Amino acid sequence: KDGYARNFLLPRAKALRATKANIAHFETQRAQLEARNLEAKKDAESVAKKLDGKSYIIIRQAGETGQLYGSVATRDIADCITAEGVSVNRAQVEIHSPIKTIGLHTVPVRLHPEVEVTVTVNVARNEDEAERLARGEDITTRREQTDDGSFVGSGPDHGDASSGRAGDDGRP
């Protein structure tokens, strides 16, 4: 579009006309830009060595089925990583939708356009549950064996109804 460059890009100095003087000026700045980019990449790689494969625990309230009452967003993950001593902002944490369930979640962190690491976020109701999740236990369904060998469950697929009929309270 002719008007786009003339009316928007050039007046706001987002673009320059391709004259010999402007091309020469850009070539002199190109070396500085590439050097700055290389330095930023080296810094990101050093941070990546500290972060790669680490696990972070986030404690949230949740129901018996493992659904969180809230969610874990990029800001929460970035704050958790920053609290451990590595500066990461929330734009670098790449989750496409908030985490809404308890469990282990792998989250990519893009420190630089060319440097990406993955961290594990352990979302749990308490510290003990976080340790059980890290060991690989399934905490959403918990079954206990009674003395006679039968199982009593307290998970999402076990109900309280004794007979299964509505309105049956045990009276004749």
C-alpha atoms as a PDB file:
ATOM      1  CA  LYS A   1       0.000   0.000   0.000  1.00  0.00           C
ATOM      2  CA  ASP A   2       1.406   3.350  -0.961  1.00  0.00           C
ATOM      3  CA  GLY A   3      -0.406   5.245   1.786  1.00  0.00           C
ATOM      4  CA  TYR A   4       0.681   2.881   4.559  1.00  0.00           C
ATOM      5  CA  ALA A   5       4.364   3.733   4.187  1.00  0.00           C
ATOM      6  CA  ARG A   6       3.813   7.415   3.522  1.00  0.00           C
ATOM      7  CA  ASN A   7       1.142   7.998   6.180  1.00  0.00           C
ATOM      8  CA  PHE A   8       2.168   5.601   8.951  1.00  0.00           C
ATOM      9  CA  LEU A   9       5.640   4.030   8.766  1.00  0.00           C
ATOM     10  CA  LEU A  10       7.738   6.997   7.641  1.00  0.00           C
ATOM     11  CA  PRO A  11       6.234   9.657   9.958  1.00  0.00           C
ATOM     12  CA  ARG A  12       6.655   7.394  13.000  1.00  0.00           C
ATOM     13  CA  ALA A  13      10.259   6.493  12.039  1.00  0.00           C
ATOM     14  CA  LYS A  14       9.367   2.784  11.858  1.00  0.00           C
ATOM     15  CA  ALA A  15      10.846   2.637   8.376  1.00  0.00           C
ATOM     16  CA  LEU A  16      13.318   4.594   6.264  1.00  0.00           C
ATOM     17  CA  ARG A  17      13.480   5.219   2.559  1.00  0.00           C
ATOM     18  CA  ALA A  18      16.090   3.044   0.840  1.00  0.00           C
ATOM     19  CA  THR A  19      18.471   5.825  -0.159  1.00  0.00           C
ATOM     20  CA  LYS A  20      22.231   5.302  -0.396  1.00  0.00           C
ATOM     21  CA  ALA A  21      22.790   7.302   2.794  1.00  0.00           C
ATOM     22  CA  ASN A  22      20.187   5.323   4.781  1.00  0.00           C
ATOM     23  CA  ILE A  23      21.546   1.975   3.529  1.00  0.00           C
ATOM     24  CA  ALA A  24      25.088   2.967   4.543  1.00  0.00           C
ATOM     25  CA  HIS A  25      23.841   4.092   7.977  1.00  0.00           C
ATOM     26  CA  PHE A  26      22.010   0.776   8.479  1.00  0.00           C
ATOM     27  CA  GLU A  27      25.106  -1.247   7.531  1.00  0.00           C
ATOM     28  CA  THR A  28      27.132   0.532  10.218  1.00  0.00           C
ATOM     29  CA  GLN A  29      24.456  -0.250  12.818  1.00  0.00           C
ATOM     30  CA  ARG A  30      24.044  -3.865  11.666  1.00  0.00           C
ATOM     31  CA  ALA A  31      27.306  -4.949  13.324  1.00  0.00           C
ATOM     32  CA  GLN A  32      26.197  -3.401  16.634  1.00  0.00           C
ATOM     33  CA  LEU A  33      22.789  -5.087  16.398  1.00  0.00           C
ATOM     34  CA  GLU A  34      24.334  -8.492  15.674  1.00  0.00           C
ATOM     35  CA  ALA A  35      26.826  -8.113  18.536  1.00  0.00           C
ATOM     36  CA  ARG A  36      24.010  -7.163  20.940  1.00  0.00           C
ATOM     37  CA  ASN A  37      21.942 -10.151  19.769  1.00  0.00           C
ATOM     38  CA  LEU A  38      24.893 -12.528  20.215  1.00  0.00           C
ATOM     39  CA  GLU A  39      25.487 -11.246  23.755  1.00  0.00           C
ATOM     40  CA  ALA A  40      21.794 -11.635  24.622  1.00  0.00           C
ATOM     41  CA  LYS A  41      21.877 -15.194  23.271  1.00  0.00           C
ATOM     42  CA  LYS A  42      24.938 -16.062  25.403  1.00  0.00           C
ATOM     43  CA  ASP A  43      23.198 -14.672  28.504  1.00  0.00           C
ATOM     44  CA  ALA A  44      20.067 -16.685  27.687  1.00  0.00           C
ATOM     45  CA  GLU A  45      22.120 -19.876  27.239  1.00  0.00           C
ATOM     46  CA  SER A  46      23.771 -19.419  30.640  1.00  0.00           C
ATOM     47  CA  VAL A  47      20.338 -18.977  32.248  1.00  0.00           C
ATOM     48  CA  ALA A  48      19.074 -21.999  30.288  1.00  0.00           C
ATOM     49  CA  LYS A  49      21.728 -24.210  31.890  1.00  0.00           C
ATOM     50  CA  LYS A  50      20.368 -23.251  35.325  1.00  0.00           C
ATOM     51  CA  LEU A  51      16.706 -23.759  34.366  1.00  0.00           C
ATOM     52  CA  ASP A  52      16.627 -26.781  32.065  1.00  0.00           C
ATOM     53  CA  GLY A  53      14.768 -29.693  33.609  1.00  0.00           C
ATOM     54  CA  LYS A  54      14.126 -28.037  36.986  1.00  0.00           C
ATOM     55  CA  SER A  55      10.878 -28.632  38.832  1.00  0.00           C
ATOM     56  CA  TYR A  56       8.859 -25.984  40.661  1.00  0.00           C
ATOM     57  CA  ILE A  57       6.068 -26.583  43.177  1.00  0.00           C
ATOM     58  CA  ILE A  58       2.969 -24.387  43.156  1.00  0.00           C
ATOM     59  CA  ILE A  59       0.412 -24.897  45.935  1.00  0.00           C
ATOM     60  CA  ARG A  60      -3.248 -24.215  45.064  1.00  0.00           C
ATOM     61  CA  GLN A  61      -6.640 -25.141  46.467  1.00  0.00           C
ATOM     62  CA  ALA A  62      -8.455 -27.850  44.536  1.00  0.00           C
ATOM     63  CA  GLY A  63     -11.413 -30.197  44.708  1.00  0.00           C
ATOM     64  CA  GLU A  64     -11.297 -33.954  45.231  1.00  0.00           C
ATOM     65  CA  THR A  65     -11.235 -34.618  41.483  1.00  0.00           C
ATOM     66  CA  GLY A  66      -8.100 -32.557  40.983  1.00  0.00           C
ATOM     67  CA  GLN A  67      -9.779 -29.483  39.469  1.00  0.00           C
ATOM     68  CA  LEU A  68      -8.249 -26.255  40.761  1.00  0.00           C
ATOM     69  CA  TYR A  69     -10.569 -23.635  42.221  1.00  0.00           C
ATOM     70  CA  GLY A  70      -8.552 -21.045  40.345  1.00  0.00           C
ATOM     71  CA  SER A  71      -5.816 -21.552  37.789  1.00  0.00           C
ATOM     72  CA  VAL A  72      -2.059 -21.298  37.388  1.00  0.00           C
ATOM     73  CA  ALA A  73      -1.166 -18.669  34.795  1.00  0.00           C
ATOM     74  CA  THR A  74       2.099 -17.514  33.240  1.00  0.00           C
ATOM     75  CA  ARG A  75       2.498 -14.848  35.921  1.00  0.00           C
ATOM     76  CA  ASP A  76       2.399 -17.463  38.708  1.00  0.00           C
ATOM     77  CA  ILE A  77       5.011 -19.633  36.985  1.00  0.00           C
ATOM     78  CA  ALA A  78       7.279 -16.647  36.265  1.00  0.00           C
ATOM     79  CA  ASP A  79       6.999 -15.479  39.893  1.00  0.00           C
ATOM     80  CA  CYS A  80       7.879 -18.969  41.135  1.00  0.00           C
ATOM     81  CA  ILE A  81      10.958 -19.187  38.886  1.00  0.00           C
ATOM     82  CA  THR A  82      12.039 -15.649  39.834  1.00  0.00           C
ATOM     83  CA  ALA A  83      11.701 -16.503  43.539  1.00  0.00           C
ATOM     84  CA  GLU A  84      14.255 -19.289  42.969  1.00  0.00           C
ATOM     85  CA  GLY A  85      16.790 -16.709  41.766  1.00  0.00           C
ATOM     86  CA  VAL A  86      16.458 -16.712  37.964  1.00  0.00           C
ATOM     87  CA  SER A  87      14.875 -13.624  36.433  1.00  0.00           C
ATOM     88  CA  VAL A  88      12.093 -14.604  34.023  1.00  0.00           C
ATOM     89  CA  ASN A  89       9.165 -12.453  32.960  1.00  0.00           C
ATOM     90  CA  ARG A  90       5.719 -13.823  32.199  1.00  0.00           C
ATOM     91  CA  ALA A  91       5.994 -13.216  28.452  1.00  0.00           C
ATOM     92  CA  GLN A  92       8.810 -15.772  28.332  1.00  0.00           C
ATOM     93  CA  VAL A  93       6.628 -18.518  29.844  1.00  0.00           C
ATOM     94  CA  GLU A  94       4.696 -20.167  27.020  1.00  0.00           C
ATOM     95  CA  ILE A  95       1.488 -21.881  28.015  1.00  0.00           C
ATOM     96  CA  HIS A  96      -1.441 -21.493  25.662  1.00  0.00           C
ATOM     97  CA  SER A  97      -4.119 -21.785  28.345  1.00  0.00           C
ATOM     98  CA  PRO A  98      -3.963 -21.601  32.139  1.00  0.00           C
ATOM     99  CA  ILE A  99      -3.310 -24.802  34.091  1.00  0.00           C
ATOM    100  CA  LYS A 100      -6.526 -25.878  35.812  1.00  0.00           C
ATOM    101  CA  THR A 101      -5.700 -29.346  37.140  1.00  0.00           C
ATOM    102  CA  ILE A 102      -3.426 -30.825  39.770  1.00  0.00           C
ATOM    103  CA  GLY A 103      -0.418 -32.708  38.455  1.00  0.00           C
ATOM    104  CA  LEU A 104       2.929 -32.400  36.747  1.00  0.00           C
ATOM    105  CA  HIS A 105       2.919 -30.051  33.763  1.00  0.00           C
ATOM    106  CA  THR A 106       5.860 -29.415  31.413  1.00  0.00           C
ATOM    107  CA  VAL A 107       6.078 -25.760  30.502  1.00  0.00           C
ATOM    108  CA  PRO A 108       8.333 -24.290  27.805  1.00  0.00           C
ATOM    109  CA  VAL A 109      10.241 -21.105  28.681  1.00  0.00           C
ATOM    110  CA  ARG A 110      11.607 -19.083  25.762  1.00  0.00           C
ATOM    111  CA  LEU A 111      14.554 -17.073  27.049  1.00  0.00           C
ATOM    112  CA  HIS A 112      15.625 -15.871  23.597  1.00  0.00           C
ATOM    113  CA  PRO A 113      14.192 -16.464  20.111  1.00  0.00           C
ATOM    114  CA  GLU A 114      16.821 -19.183  19.655  1.00  0.00           C
ATOM    115  CA  VAL A 115      16.946 -20.523  23.256  1.00  0.00           C
ATOM    116  CA  GLU A 116      14.084 -22.504  24.796  1.00  0.00           C
ATOM    117  CA  VAL A 117      14.037 -24.734  27.892  1.00  0.00           C
ATOM    118  CA  THR A 118      11.348 -26.784  29.564  1.00  0.00           C
ATOM    119  CA  VAL A 119      10.585 -26.743  33.264  1.00  0.00           C
ATOM    120  CA  THR A 120       8.196 -28.955  35.207  1.00  0.00           C
ATOM    121  CA  VAL A 121       5.487 -27.302  37.258  1.00  0.00           C
ATOM    122  CA  ASN A 122       4.133 -29.477  40.066  1.00  0.00           C
ATOM    123  CA  VAL A 123       0.671 -28.171  40.985  1.00  0.00           C
ATOM    124  CA  ALA A 124      -0.604 -29.655  44.259  1.00  0.00           C
ATOM    125  CA  ARG A 125      -2.842 -28.942  47.269  1.00  0.00           C
ATOM    126  CA  ASN A 126       0.023 -29.199  49.809  1.00  0.00           C
ATOM    127  CA  GLU A 127       3.702 -30.111  50.112  1.00  0.00           C
ATOM    128  CA  ASP A 128       3.010 -33.774  50.926  1.00  0.00           C
ATOM    129  CA  GLU A 129       0.834 -34.134  47.858  1.00  0.00           C
ATOM    130  CA  ALA A 130       3.515 -32.462  45.729  1.00  0.00           C
ATOM    131  CA  GLU A 131       6.052 -35.061  46.879  1.00  0.00           C
ATOM    132  CA  ARG A 132       3.617 -37.886  46.060  1.00  0.00           C
ATOM    133  CA  LEU A 133       3.020 -36.413  42.603  1.00  0.00           C
ATOM    134  CA  ALA A 134       6.766 -36.161  42.006  1.00  0.00           C
ATOM    135  CA  ARG A 135       7.096 -39.874  42.815  1.00  0.00           C
ATOM    136  CA  GLY A 136       4.406 -40.641  40.239  1.00  0.00           C
ATOM    137  CA  GLU A 137       1.457 -41.507  42.461  1.00  0.00           C
ATOM    138  CA  ASP A 138      -2.086 -40.806  41.246  1.00  0.00           C
ATOM    139  CA  ILE A 139      -3.667 -38.646  43.926  1.00  0.00           C
ATOM    140  CA  THR A 140      -7.068 -38.006  42.376  1.00  0.00           C
ATOM    141  CA  THR A 141      -8.350 -41.484  43.287  1.00  0.00           C
ATOM    142  CA  ARG A 142      -7.413 -42.924  46.624  1.00  0.00           C
ATOM    143  CA  ARG A 143      -8.416 -46.465  47.506  1.00  0.00           C
ATOM    144  CA  GLU A 144      -7.892 -48.145  50.837  1.00  0.00           C
ATOM    145  CA  GLN A 145      -8.117 -51.880  51.499  1.00  0.00           C
ATOM    146  CA  THR A 146     -10.260 -52.943  54.446  1.00  0.00           C
ATOM    147  CA  ASP A 147      -9.741 -55.994  56.698  1.00  0.00           C
ATOM    148  CA  ASP A 148     -12.049 -58.244  54.636  1.00  0.00           C
ATOM    149  CA  GLY A 149     -10.137 -57.546  51.407  1.00  0.00           C
ATOM    150  CA  SER A 150     -12.629 -55.154  49.788  1.00  0.00           C
ATOM    151  CA  PHE A 151     -11.661 -51.676  48.652  1.00  0.00           C
ATOM    152  CA  VAL A 152     -13.181 -48.461  49.919  1.00  0.00           C
ATOM    153  CA  GLY A 153     -12.659 -45.568  47.528  1.00  0.00           C
ATOM    154  CA  SER A 154     -12.797 -41.838  47.992  1.00  0.00           C
ATOM    155  CA  GLY A 155     -12.171 -40.772  44.434  1.00  0.00           C
ATOM    156  CA  PRO A 156     -14.351 -39.154  41.788  1.00  0.00           C
ATOM    157  CA  ASP A 157     -16.079 -42.413  40.743  1.00  0.00           C
ATOM    158  CA  HIS A 158     -17.291 -43.400  44.232  1.00  0.00           C
ATOM    159  CA  GLY A 159     -20.602 -42.083  45.540  1.00  0.00           C
ATOM    160  CA  ASP A 160     -22.329 -41.908  48.921  1.00  0.00           C
ATOM    161  CA  ALA A 161     -25.671 -43.482  47.962  1.00  0.00           C
ATOM    162  CA  SER A 162     -26.168 -46.846  49.649  1.00  0.00           C
ATOM    163  CA  SER A 163     -28.919 -48.216  47.417  1.00  0.00           C
ATOM    164  CA  GLY A 164     -28.757 -45.890  44.443  1.00  0.00           C
ATOM    165  CA  ARG A 165     -32.515 -45.039  44.563  1.00  0.00           C
ATOM    166  CA  ALA A 166     -33.596 -41.468  45.006  1.00  0.00           C
ATOM    167  CA  GLY A 167     -35.552 -40.760  48.188  1.00  0.00           C
ATOM    168  CA  ASP A 168     -34.620 -44.040  49.893  1.00  0.00           C
ATOM    169  CA  ASP A 169     -33.755 -43.141  53.445  1.00  0.00           C
ATOM    170  CA  GLY A 170     -33.976 -46.676  54.874  1.00  0.00           C
ATOM    171  CA  ARG A 171     -37.418 -46.300  56.524  1.00  0.00           C
ATOM    172  CA  PRO A 172     -40.268 -48.778  55.746  1.00  0.00           C
END
